[in-house]
Short mmCIF file of C-alpha atoms in Angstrom, two decimals:
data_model
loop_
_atom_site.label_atom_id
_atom_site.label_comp_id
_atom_site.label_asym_id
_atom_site.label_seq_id
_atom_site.Cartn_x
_atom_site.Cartn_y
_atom_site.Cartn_z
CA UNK A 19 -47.13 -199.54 -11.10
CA UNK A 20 -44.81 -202.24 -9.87
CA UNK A 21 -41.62 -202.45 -11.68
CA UNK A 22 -39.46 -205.81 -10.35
CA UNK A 23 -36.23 -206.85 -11.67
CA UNK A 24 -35.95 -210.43 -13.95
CA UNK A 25 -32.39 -211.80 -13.19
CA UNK A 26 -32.62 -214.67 -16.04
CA UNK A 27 -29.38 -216.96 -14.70
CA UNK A 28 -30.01 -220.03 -17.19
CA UNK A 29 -27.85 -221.95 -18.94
CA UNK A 30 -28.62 -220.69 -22.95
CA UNK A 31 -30.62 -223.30 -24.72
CA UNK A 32 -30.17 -224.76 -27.54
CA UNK A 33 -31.56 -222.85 -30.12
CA UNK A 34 -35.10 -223.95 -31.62
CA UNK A 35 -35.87 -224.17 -35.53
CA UNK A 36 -37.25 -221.12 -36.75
CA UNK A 37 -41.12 -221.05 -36.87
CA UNK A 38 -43.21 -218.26 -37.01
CA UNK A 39 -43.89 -216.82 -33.25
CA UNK A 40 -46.91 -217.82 -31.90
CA UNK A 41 -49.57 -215.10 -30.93
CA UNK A 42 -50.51 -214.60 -27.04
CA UNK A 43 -53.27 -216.89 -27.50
CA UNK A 44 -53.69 -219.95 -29.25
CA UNK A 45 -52.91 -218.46 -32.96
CA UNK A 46 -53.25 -215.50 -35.05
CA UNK A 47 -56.69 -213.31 -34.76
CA UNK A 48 -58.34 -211.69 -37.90
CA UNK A 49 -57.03 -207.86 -38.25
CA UNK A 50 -53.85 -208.30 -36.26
CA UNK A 51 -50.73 -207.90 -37.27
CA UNK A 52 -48.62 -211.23 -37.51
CA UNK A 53 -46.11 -211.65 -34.32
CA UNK A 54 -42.24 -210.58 -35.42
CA UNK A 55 -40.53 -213.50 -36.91
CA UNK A 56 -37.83 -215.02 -35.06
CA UNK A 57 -33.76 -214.69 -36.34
CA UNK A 58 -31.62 -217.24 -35.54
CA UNK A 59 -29.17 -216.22 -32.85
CA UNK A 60 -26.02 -217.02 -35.87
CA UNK A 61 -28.10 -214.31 -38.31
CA UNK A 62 -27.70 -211.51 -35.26
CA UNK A 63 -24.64 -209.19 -36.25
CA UNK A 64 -24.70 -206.01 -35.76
CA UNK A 65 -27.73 -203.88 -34.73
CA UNK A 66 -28.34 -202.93 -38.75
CA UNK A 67 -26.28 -204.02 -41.66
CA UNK A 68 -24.52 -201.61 -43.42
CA UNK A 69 -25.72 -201.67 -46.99
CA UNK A 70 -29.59 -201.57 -45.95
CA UNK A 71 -31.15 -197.90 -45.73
CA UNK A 72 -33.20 -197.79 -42.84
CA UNK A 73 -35.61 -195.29 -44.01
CA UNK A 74 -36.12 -194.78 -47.29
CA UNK A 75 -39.31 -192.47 -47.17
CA UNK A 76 -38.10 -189.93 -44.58
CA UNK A 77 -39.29 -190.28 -41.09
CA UNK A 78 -41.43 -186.78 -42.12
CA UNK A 79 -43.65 -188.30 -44.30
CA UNK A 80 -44.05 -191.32 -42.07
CA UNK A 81 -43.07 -191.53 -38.11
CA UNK A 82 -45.54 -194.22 -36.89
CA UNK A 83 -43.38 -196.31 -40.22
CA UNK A 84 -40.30 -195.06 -39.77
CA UNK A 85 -40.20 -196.27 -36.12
CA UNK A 86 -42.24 -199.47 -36.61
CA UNK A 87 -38.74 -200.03 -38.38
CA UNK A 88 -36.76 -199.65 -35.62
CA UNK A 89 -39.13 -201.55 -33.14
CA UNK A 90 -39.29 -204.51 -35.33
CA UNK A 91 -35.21 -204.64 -35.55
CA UNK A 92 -35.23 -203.68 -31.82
CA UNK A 93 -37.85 -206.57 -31.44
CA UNK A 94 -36.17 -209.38 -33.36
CA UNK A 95 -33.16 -208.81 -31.82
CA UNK A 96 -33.97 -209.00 -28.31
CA UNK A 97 -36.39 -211.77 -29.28
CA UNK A 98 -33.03 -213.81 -30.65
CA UNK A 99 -31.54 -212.98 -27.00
CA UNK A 100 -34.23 -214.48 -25.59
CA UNK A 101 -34.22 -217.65 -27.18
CA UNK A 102 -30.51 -218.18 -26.05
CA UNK A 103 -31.96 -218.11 -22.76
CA UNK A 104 -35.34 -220.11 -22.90
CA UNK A 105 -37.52 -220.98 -25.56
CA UNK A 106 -40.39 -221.32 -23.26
CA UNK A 107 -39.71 -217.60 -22.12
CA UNK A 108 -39.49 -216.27 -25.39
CA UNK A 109 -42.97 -218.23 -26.49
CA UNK A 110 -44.58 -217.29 -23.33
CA UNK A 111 -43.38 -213.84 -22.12
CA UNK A 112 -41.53 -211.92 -24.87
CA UNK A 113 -44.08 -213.00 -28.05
CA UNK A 114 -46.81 -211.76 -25.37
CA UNK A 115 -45.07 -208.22 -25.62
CA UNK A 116 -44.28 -207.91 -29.01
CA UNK A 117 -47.59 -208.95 -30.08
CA UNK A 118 -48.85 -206.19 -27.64
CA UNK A 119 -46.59 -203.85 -29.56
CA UNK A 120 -47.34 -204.64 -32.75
CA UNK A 121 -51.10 -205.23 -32.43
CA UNK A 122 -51.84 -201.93 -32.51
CA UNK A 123 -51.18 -198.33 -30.87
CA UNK A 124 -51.32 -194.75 -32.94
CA UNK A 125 -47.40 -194.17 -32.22
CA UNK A 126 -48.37 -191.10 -30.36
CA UNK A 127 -46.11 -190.47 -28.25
CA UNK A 128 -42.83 -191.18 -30.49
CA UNK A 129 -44.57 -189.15 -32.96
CA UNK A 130 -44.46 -185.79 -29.98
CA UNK A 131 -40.84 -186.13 -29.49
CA UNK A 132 -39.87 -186.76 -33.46
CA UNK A 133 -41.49 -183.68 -34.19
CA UNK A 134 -41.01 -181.56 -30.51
CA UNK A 135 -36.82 -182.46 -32.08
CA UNK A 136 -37.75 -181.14 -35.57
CA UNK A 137 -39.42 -178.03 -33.86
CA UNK A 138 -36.43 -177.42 -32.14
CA UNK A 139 -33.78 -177.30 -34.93
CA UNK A 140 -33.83 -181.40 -35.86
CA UNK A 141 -33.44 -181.86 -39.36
CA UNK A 142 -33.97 -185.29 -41.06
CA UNK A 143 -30.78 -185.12 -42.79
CA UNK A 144 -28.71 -184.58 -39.46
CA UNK A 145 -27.09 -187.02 -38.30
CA UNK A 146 -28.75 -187.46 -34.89
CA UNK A 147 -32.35 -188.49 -37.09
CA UNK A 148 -31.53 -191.99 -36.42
CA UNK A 149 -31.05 -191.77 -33.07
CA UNK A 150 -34.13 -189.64 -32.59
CA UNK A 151 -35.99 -192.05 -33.66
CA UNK A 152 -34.51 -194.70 -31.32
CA UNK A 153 -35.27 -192.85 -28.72
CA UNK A 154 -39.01 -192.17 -29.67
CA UNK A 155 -39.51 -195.99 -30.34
CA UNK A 156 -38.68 -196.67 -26.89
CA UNK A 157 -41.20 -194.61 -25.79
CA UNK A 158 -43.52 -197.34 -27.48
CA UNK A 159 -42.16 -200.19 -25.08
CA UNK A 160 -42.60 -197.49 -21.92
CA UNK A 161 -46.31 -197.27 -22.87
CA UNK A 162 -46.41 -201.15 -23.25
CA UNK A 163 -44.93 -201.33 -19.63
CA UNK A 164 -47.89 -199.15 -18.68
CA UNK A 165 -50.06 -200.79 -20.17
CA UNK A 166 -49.40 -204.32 -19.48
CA UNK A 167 -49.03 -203.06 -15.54
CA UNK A 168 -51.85 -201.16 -15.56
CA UNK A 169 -54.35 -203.75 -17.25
CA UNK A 170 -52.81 -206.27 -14.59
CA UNK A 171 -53.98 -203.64 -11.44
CA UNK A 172 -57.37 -202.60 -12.87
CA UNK A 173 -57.94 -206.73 -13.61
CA UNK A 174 -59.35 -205.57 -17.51
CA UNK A 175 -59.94 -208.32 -19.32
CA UNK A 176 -59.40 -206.68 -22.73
CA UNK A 177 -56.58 -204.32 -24.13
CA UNK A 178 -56.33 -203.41 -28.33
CA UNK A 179 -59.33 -205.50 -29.19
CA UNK A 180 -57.69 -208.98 -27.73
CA UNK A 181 -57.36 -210.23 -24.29
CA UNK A 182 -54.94 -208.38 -21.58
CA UNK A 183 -51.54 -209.90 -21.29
CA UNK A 184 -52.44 -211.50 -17.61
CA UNK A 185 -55.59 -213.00 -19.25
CA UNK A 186 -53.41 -214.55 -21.80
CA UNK A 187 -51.10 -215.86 -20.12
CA UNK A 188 -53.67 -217.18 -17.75
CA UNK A 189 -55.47 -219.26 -21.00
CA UNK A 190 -51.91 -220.37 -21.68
CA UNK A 191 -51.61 -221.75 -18.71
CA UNK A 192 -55.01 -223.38 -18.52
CA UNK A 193 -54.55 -224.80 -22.04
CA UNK A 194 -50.89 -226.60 -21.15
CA UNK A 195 -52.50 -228.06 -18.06
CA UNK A 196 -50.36 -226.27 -15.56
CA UNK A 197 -50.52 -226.85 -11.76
CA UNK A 198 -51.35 -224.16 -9.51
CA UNK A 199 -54.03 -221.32 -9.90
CA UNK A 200 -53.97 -220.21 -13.84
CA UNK A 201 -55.02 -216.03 -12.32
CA UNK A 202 -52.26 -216.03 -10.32
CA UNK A 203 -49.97 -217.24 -12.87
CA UNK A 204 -51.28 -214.97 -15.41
CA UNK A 205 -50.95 -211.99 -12.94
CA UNK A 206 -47.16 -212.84 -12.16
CA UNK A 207 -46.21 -213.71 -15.95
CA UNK A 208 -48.10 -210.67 -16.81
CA UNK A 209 -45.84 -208.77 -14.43
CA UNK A 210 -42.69 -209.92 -15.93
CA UNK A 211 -43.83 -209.24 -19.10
CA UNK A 212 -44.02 -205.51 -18.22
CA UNK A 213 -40.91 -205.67 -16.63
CA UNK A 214 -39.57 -206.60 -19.63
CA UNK A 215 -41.18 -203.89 -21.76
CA UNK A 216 -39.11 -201.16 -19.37
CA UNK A 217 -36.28 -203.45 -19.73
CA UNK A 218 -36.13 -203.36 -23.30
CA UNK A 219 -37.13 -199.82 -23.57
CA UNK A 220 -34.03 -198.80 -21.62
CA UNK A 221 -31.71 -201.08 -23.81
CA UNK A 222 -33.62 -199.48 -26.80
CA UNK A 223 -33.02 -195.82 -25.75
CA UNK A 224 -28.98 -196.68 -24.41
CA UNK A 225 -29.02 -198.04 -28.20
CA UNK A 226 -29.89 -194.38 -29.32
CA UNK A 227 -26.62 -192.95 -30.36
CA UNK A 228 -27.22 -188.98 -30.66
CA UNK A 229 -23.98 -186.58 -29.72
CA UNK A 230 -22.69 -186.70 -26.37
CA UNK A 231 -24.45 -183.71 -25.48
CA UNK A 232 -27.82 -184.02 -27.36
CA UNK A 233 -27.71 -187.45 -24.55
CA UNK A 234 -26.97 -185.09 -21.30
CA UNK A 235 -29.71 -182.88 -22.38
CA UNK A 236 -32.54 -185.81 -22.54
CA UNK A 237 -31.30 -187.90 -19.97
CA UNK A 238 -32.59 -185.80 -17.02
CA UNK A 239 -36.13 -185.89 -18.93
CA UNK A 240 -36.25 -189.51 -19.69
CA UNK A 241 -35.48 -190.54 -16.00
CA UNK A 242 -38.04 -187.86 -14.93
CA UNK A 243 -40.93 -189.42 -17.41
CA UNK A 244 -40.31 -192.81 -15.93
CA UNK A 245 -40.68 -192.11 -12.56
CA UNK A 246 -43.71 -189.60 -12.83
CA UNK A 247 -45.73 -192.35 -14.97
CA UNK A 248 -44.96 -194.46 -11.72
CA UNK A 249 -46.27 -192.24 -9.19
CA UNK A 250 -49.21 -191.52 -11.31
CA UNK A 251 -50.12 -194.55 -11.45
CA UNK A 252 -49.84 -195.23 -7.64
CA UNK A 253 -52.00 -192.45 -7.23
CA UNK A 254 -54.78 -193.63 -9.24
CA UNK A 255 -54.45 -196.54 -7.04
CA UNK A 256 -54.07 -194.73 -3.98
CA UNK A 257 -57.17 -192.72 -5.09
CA UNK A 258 -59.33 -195.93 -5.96
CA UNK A 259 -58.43 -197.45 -1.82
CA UNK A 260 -58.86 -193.81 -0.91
CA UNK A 261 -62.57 -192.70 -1.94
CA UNK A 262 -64.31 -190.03 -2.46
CA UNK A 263 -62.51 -188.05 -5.27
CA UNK A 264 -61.69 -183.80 -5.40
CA UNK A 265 -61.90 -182.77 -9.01
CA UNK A 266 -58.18 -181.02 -8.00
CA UNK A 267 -56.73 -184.28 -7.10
CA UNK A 268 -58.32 -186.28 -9.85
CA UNK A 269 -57.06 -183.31 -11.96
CA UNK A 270 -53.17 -184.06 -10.77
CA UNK A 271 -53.59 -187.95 -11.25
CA UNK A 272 -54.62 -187.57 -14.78
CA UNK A 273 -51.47 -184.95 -15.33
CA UNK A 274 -49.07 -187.71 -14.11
CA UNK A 275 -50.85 -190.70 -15.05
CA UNK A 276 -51.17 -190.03 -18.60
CA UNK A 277 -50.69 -186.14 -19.36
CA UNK A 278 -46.80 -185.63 -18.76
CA UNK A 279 -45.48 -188.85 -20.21
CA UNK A 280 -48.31 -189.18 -23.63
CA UNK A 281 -47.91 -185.28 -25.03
CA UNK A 282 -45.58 -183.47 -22.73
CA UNK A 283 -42.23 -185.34 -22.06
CA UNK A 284 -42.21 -186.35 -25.78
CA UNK A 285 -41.88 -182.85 -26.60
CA UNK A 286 -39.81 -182.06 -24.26
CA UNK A 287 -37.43 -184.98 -24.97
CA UNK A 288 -37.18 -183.94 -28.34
CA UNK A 289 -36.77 -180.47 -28.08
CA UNK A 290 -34.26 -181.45 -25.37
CA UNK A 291 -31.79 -183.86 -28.21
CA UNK A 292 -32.29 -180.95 -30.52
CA UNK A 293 -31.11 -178.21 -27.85
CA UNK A 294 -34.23 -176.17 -28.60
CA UNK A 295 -34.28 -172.60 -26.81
CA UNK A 296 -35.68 -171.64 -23.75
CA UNK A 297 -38.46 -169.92 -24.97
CA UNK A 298 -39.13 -172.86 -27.64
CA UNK A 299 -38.68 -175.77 -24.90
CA UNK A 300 -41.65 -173.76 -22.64
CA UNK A 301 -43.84 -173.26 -25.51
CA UNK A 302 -43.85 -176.76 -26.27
CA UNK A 303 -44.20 -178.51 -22.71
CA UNK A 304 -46.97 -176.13 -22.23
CA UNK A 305 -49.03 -177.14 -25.18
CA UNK A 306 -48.19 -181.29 -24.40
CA UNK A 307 -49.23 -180.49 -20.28
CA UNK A 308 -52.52 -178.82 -21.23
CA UNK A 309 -52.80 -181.36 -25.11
CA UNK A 310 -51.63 -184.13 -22.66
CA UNK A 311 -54.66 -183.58 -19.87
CA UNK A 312 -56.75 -183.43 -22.04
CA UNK A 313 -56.47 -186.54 -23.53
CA UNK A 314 -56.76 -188.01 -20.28
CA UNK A 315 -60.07 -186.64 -19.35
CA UNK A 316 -61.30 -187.42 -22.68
CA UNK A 317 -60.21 -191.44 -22.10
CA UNK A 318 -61.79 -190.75 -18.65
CA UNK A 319 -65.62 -190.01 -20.77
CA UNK A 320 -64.75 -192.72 -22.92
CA UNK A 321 -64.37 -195.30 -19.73
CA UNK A 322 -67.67 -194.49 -19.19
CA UNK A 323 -69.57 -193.66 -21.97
CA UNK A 324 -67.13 -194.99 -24.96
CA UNK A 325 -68.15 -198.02 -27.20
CA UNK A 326 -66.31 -201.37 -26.90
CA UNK A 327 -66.07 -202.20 -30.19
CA UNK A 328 -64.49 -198.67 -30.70
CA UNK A 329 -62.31 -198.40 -27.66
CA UNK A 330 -61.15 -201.64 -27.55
CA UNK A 331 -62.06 -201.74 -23.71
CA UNK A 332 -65.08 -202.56 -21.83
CA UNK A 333 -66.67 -199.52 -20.85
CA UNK A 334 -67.71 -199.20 -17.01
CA UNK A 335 -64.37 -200.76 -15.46
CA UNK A 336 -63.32 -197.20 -14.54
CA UNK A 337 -66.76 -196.90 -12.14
CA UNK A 338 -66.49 -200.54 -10.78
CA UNK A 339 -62.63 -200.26 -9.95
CA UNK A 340 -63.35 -197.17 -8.36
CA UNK A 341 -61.23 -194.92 -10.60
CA UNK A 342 -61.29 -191.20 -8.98
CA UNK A 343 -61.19 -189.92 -12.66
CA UNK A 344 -62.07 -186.14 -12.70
CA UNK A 345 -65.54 -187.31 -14.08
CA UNK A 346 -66.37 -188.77 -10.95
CA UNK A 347 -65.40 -186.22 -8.80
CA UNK A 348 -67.03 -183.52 -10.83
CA UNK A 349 -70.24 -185.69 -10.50
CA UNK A 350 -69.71 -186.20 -6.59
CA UNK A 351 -69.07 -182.61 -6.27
CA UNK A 352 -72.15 -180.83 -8.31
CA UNK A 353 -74.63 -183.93 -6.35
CA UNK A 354 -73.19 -182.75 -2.84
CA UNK A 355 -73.50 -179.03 -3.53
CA UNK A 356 -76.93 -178.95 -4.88
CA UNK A 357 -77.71 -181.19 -2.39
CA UNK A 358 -79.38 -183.60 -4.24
CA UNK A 359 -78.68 -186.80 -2.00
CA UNK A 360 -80.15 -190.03 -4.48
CA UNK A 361 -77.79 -188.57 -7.20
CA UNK A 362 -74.81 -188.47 -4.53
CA UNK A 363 -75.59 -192.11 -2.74
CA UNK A 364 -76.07 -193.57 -6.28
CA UNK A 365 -73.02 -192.43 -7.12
CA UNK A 366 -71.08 -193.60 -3.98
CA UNK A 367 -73.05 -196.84 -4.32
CA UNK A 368 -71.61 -197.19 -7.89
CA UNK A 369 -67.84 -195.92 -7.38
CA UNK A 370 -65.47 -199.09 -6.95
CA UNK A 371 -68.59 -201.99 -6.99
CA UNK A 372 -67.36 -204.58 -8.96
CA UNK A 373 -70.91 -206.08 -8.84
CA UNK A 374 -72.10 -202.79 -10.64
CA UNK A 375 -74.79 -204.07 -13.28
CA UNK A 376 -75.52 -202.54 -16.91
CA UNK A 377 -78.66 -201.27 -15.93
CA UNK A 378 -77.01 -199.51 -12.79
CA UNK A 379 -73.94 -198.09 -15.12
CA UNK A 380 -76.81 -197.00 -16.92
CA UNK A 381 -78.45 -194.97 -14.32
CA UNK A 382 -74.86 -193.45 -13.46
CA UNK A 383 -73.98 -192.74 -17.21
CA UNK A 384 -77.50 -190.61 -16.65
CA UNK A 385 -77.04 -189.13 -13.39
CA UNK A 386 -73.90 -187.80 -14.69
CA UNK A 387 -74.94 -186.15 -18.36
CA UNK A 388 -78.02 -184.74 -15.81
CA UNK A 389 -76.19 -183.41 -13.11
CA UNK A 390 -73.83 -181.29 -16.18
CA UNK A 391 -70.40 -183.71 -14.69
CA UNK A 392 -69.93 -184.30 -18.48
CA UNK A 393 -70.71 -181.34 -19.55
CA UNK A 394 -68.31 -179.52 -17.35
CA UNK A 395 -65.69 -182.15 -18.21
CA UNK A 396 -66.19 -181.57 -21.60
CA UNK A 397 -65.85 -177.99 -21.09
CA UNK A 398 -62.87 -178.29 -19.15
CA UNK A 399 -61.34 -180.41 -22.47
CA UNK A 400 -62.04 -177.64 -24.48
CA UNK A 401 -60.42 -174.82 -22.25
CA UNK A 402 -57.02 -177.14 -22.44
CA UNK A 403 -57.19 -177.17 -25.94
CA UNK A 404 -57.62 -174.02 -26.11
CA UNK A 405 -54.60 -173.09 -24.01
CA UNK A 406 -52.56 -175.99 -25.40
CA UNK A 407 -53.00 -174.40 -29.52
CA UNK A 408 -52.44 -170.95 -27.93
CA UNK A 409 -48.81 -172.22 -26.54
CA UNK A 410 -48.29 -173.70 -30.07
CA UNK A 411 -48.91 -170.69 -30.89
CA UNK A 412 -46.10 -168.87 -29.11
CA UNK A 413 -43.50 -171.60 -30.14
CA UNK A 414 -44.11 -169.80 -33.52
CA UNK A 415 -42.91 -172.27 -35.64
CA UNK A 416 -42.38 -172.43 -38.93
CA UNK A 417 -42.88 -174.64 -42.12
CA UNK A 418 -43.67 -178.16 -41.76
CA UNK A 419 -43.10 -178.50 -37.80
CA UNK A 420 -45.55 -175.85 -37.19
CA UNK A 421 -48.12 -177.87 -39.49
CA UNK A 422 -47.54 -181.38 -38.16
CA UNK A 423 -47.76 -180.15 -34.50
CA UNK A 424 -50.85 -178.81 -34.78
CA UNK A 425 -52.38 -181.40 -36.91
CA UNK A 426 -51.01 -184.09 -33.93
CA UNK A 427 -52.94 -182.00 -31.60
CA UNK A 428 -56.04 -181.81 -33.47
CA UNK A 429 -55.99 -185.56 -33.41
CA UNK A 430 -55.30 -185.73 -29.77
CA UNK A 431 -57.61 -183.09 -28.35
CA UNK A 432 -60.63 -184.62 -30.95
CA UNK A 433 -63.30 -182.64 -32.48
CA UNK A 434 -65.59 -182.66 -29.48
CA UNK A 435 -62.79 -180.78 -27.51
CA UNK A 436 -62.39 -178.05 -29.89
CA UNK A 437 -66.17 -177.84 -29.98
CA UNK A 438 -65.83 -176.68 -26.54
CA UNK A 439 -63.02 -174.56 -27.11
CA UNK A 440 -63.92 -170.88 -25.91
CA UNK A 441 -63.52 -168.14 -28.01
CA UNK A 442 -60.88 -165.66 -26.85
CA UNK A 443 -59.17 -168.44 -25.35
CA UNK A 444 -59.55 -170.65 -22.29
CA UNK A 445 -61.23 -169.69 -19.39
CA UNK A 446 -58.68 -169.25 -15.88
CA UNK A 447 -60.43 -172.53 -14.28
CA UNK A 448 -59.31 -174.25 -17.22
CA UNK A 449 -55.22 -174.11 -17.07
CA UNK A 450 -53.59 -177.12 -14.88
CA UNK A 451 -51.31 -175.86 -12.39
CA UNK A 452 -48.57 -178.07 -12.20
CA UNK A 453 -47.68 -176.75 -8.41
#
């Protein structure tokens, strides 16, 4: 993950008539939602007028709502800022991210750290809710960051059922009849267009206004998340130019890369703004590290085995980019100790060959469901979800925090995890040291 600062030093433009903001590509596709609206610089005030209510419904009966409300104020806002700057920088760069943002996404993640607050003493009525949920929409425009960044490294052509942002950009670039290679363009506007998503996610989360001491609690956590998702994901690339996956290395990637900063941090931010207790704080971080995994391995069976259509993402990329997912390395590991050697070179062969065909994905997607890798994986899901609903458990919460938790963890860990769940709780192999 490459993070590189934008110093914008233009004169502002003059401001363009309002028009509706173009999507990525060339126009609006079926199913998605329409690209925020632009407001003229002279309608920006303050951050929220004062006689609208912000959330009528409660942010309990709704979260993903409640902060789609805040990212699409957040969003039109820093979209007006933008077009003082450059209309052509707003077309091309910011209406790439906030069509990324609002194409899709479950809201996981702000969803963990509205309720890890409520779980630790947050009420709706208090008047830190607001701020809360500030703070969990930026966690939206981290995972853009990621995303953008990440689609840019692995070269996937797809994200949310429409074309990465450096593929996009690319087209645009192609379409206007640009000089110069339209890749590399799309690879360095793609770039700044995840450098913007961290941007805006910090400006988004210094616009959070909780108590001065609800803010020194989650400060030390939100500069921790950021620079954990980094490292993971330079050592998923690391791991790629390295070869030759361990399942314990491919096990700490997938905590950092996605397991701390999707279940884990969330919680723990939250429970940090409300001041949970010790024993609450624990509880919770250890159900998000073990929820959090989890949902990394099972991402890590859908790059292989998933369907398009339902993932949104080719399936394969992971093999022919050389991903050391713990899949892999399971598979590597059972080939080389049972000695069976065509399994093992077929494997190697496959791992980080971009030429890899469909009928040789194929062979791998068997090799692996014969040589038990998925099984074990799948397994190994199921002992995490079993230790991350037995921490829940220990939180002992009550009422409607206790409910929603658990119901967001169902959804994350997925049936086939607590399929594999063992009875009488997870086996020792299955906890993640974090050491």
């Amino acid at each position: 993950m490459r993070h590189q600062a934008t110093d914008l030093a233009l004169a502002p433009a003059s401001p363009a008539p309002a028009r509706p903001a173009p999507a990525a590509l060339g126009g609006e596709q079926p199913g998605r939602a329409a690209p925020l609206p632009p407001r003229h610089p002279d309608e920006v005030r303050a951050d929220r007028p004062a006689d609208r209510a912000p959330f009528p419904h409660g942010p309990d009966r709704d979260v993903a709502a409640a902060v789609d409300a805040v990212l699409t104020e957040h969003l039109t806002l820093r979209r007006a800022d933008a077009r003082l700057i450059s209309d052509r920088f707003t077309a091309d760069v910011a209406d790439c991210l906030i069509d990324l943002v609002r194409r899709g996404g479950k809201r996981l993640r702000p969803a963990f750290l509205w309720w890890g607050w409520r779980a630790g003493g947050g009420a709706p009525e208090h008047a830190d809710a607001e701020a809360v949920l500030h703070a969990a929409a930026a966690l939206e425009l981290i995972q853009a960051c990621a995303l953008v960044h990440d689609d840019l490294m692995d070269d996937s052509p797809l994200r949310r059922g429409a074309p990465a942002a450096h593929v996009a950009l690319a087209r645009r670039h192609r379409a206007q009849g640009l000089r110069g290679d339209a890749e590399a363009f799309g690879a360095s506007a793609a770039l700044l267009t995840g450098d913007l998503a961290l941007v805006w996610a910090e400006d988004l989360w210094d616009a959070a206004s909780p108590s001065e001491e609800a803010r020194r609690r989650a400060r030390p956590v939100w500069r921790a998340m950021r620079t954990e998702m980094v490292a993971g994901q330079y050592l998923d690339l690391y791991g790629q130019a390295a070869g030759a996956p361990s399942p314990s290395s491919s096990l700490r990637v997938a905590h950092l890369k996605s397991g701390l900063y999707t279940v884990e941090r969330p919680l723990h931010l939250g429970a940090a703004l409300a001041g949970a207790d010790a024993h609450t704080t624990s509880a919770l971080r250890r159900a998000g590290r073990c929820a959090g995994v989890a949902f990394q391995l099972r991402d890590d069976i859908l790059g292989v085995f998933g369907d398009p259509a339902r993932t949104g993402k080719p399936a394969g990329d992971d093999v022919r980019q050389g991903k050391p997912t713990h899949l892999m390395a399971v598979g590597l590991r059972l080939a080389r100790v049972r000695g069976l050697r065509t399994a093992r070179e077929l494997l190697e062969h496959a791992l980080g060959n971009p030429a890899l065909s469909e009928g040789e994905l194929d062979r791998v997607r068997a090799v692996l469901t014969e040589l038990g890798a998925r099984d074990a994986v799948e397994r190994r899901i199921g002992g995490l979800a079993g230790d991350a609903l037995a921490a829940l458990e220990e939180a002992a919460l009550d009422g409607v925090p206790a409910r929603e938790l658990s119901a967001l963890l169902y959804a994350v860990l997925g049936e086939p995890a607590l399929a594999h769940r063992p009875r009488g709780g997870a086996p020792r192999d299955a906890a993640l040291s974090t050491h």
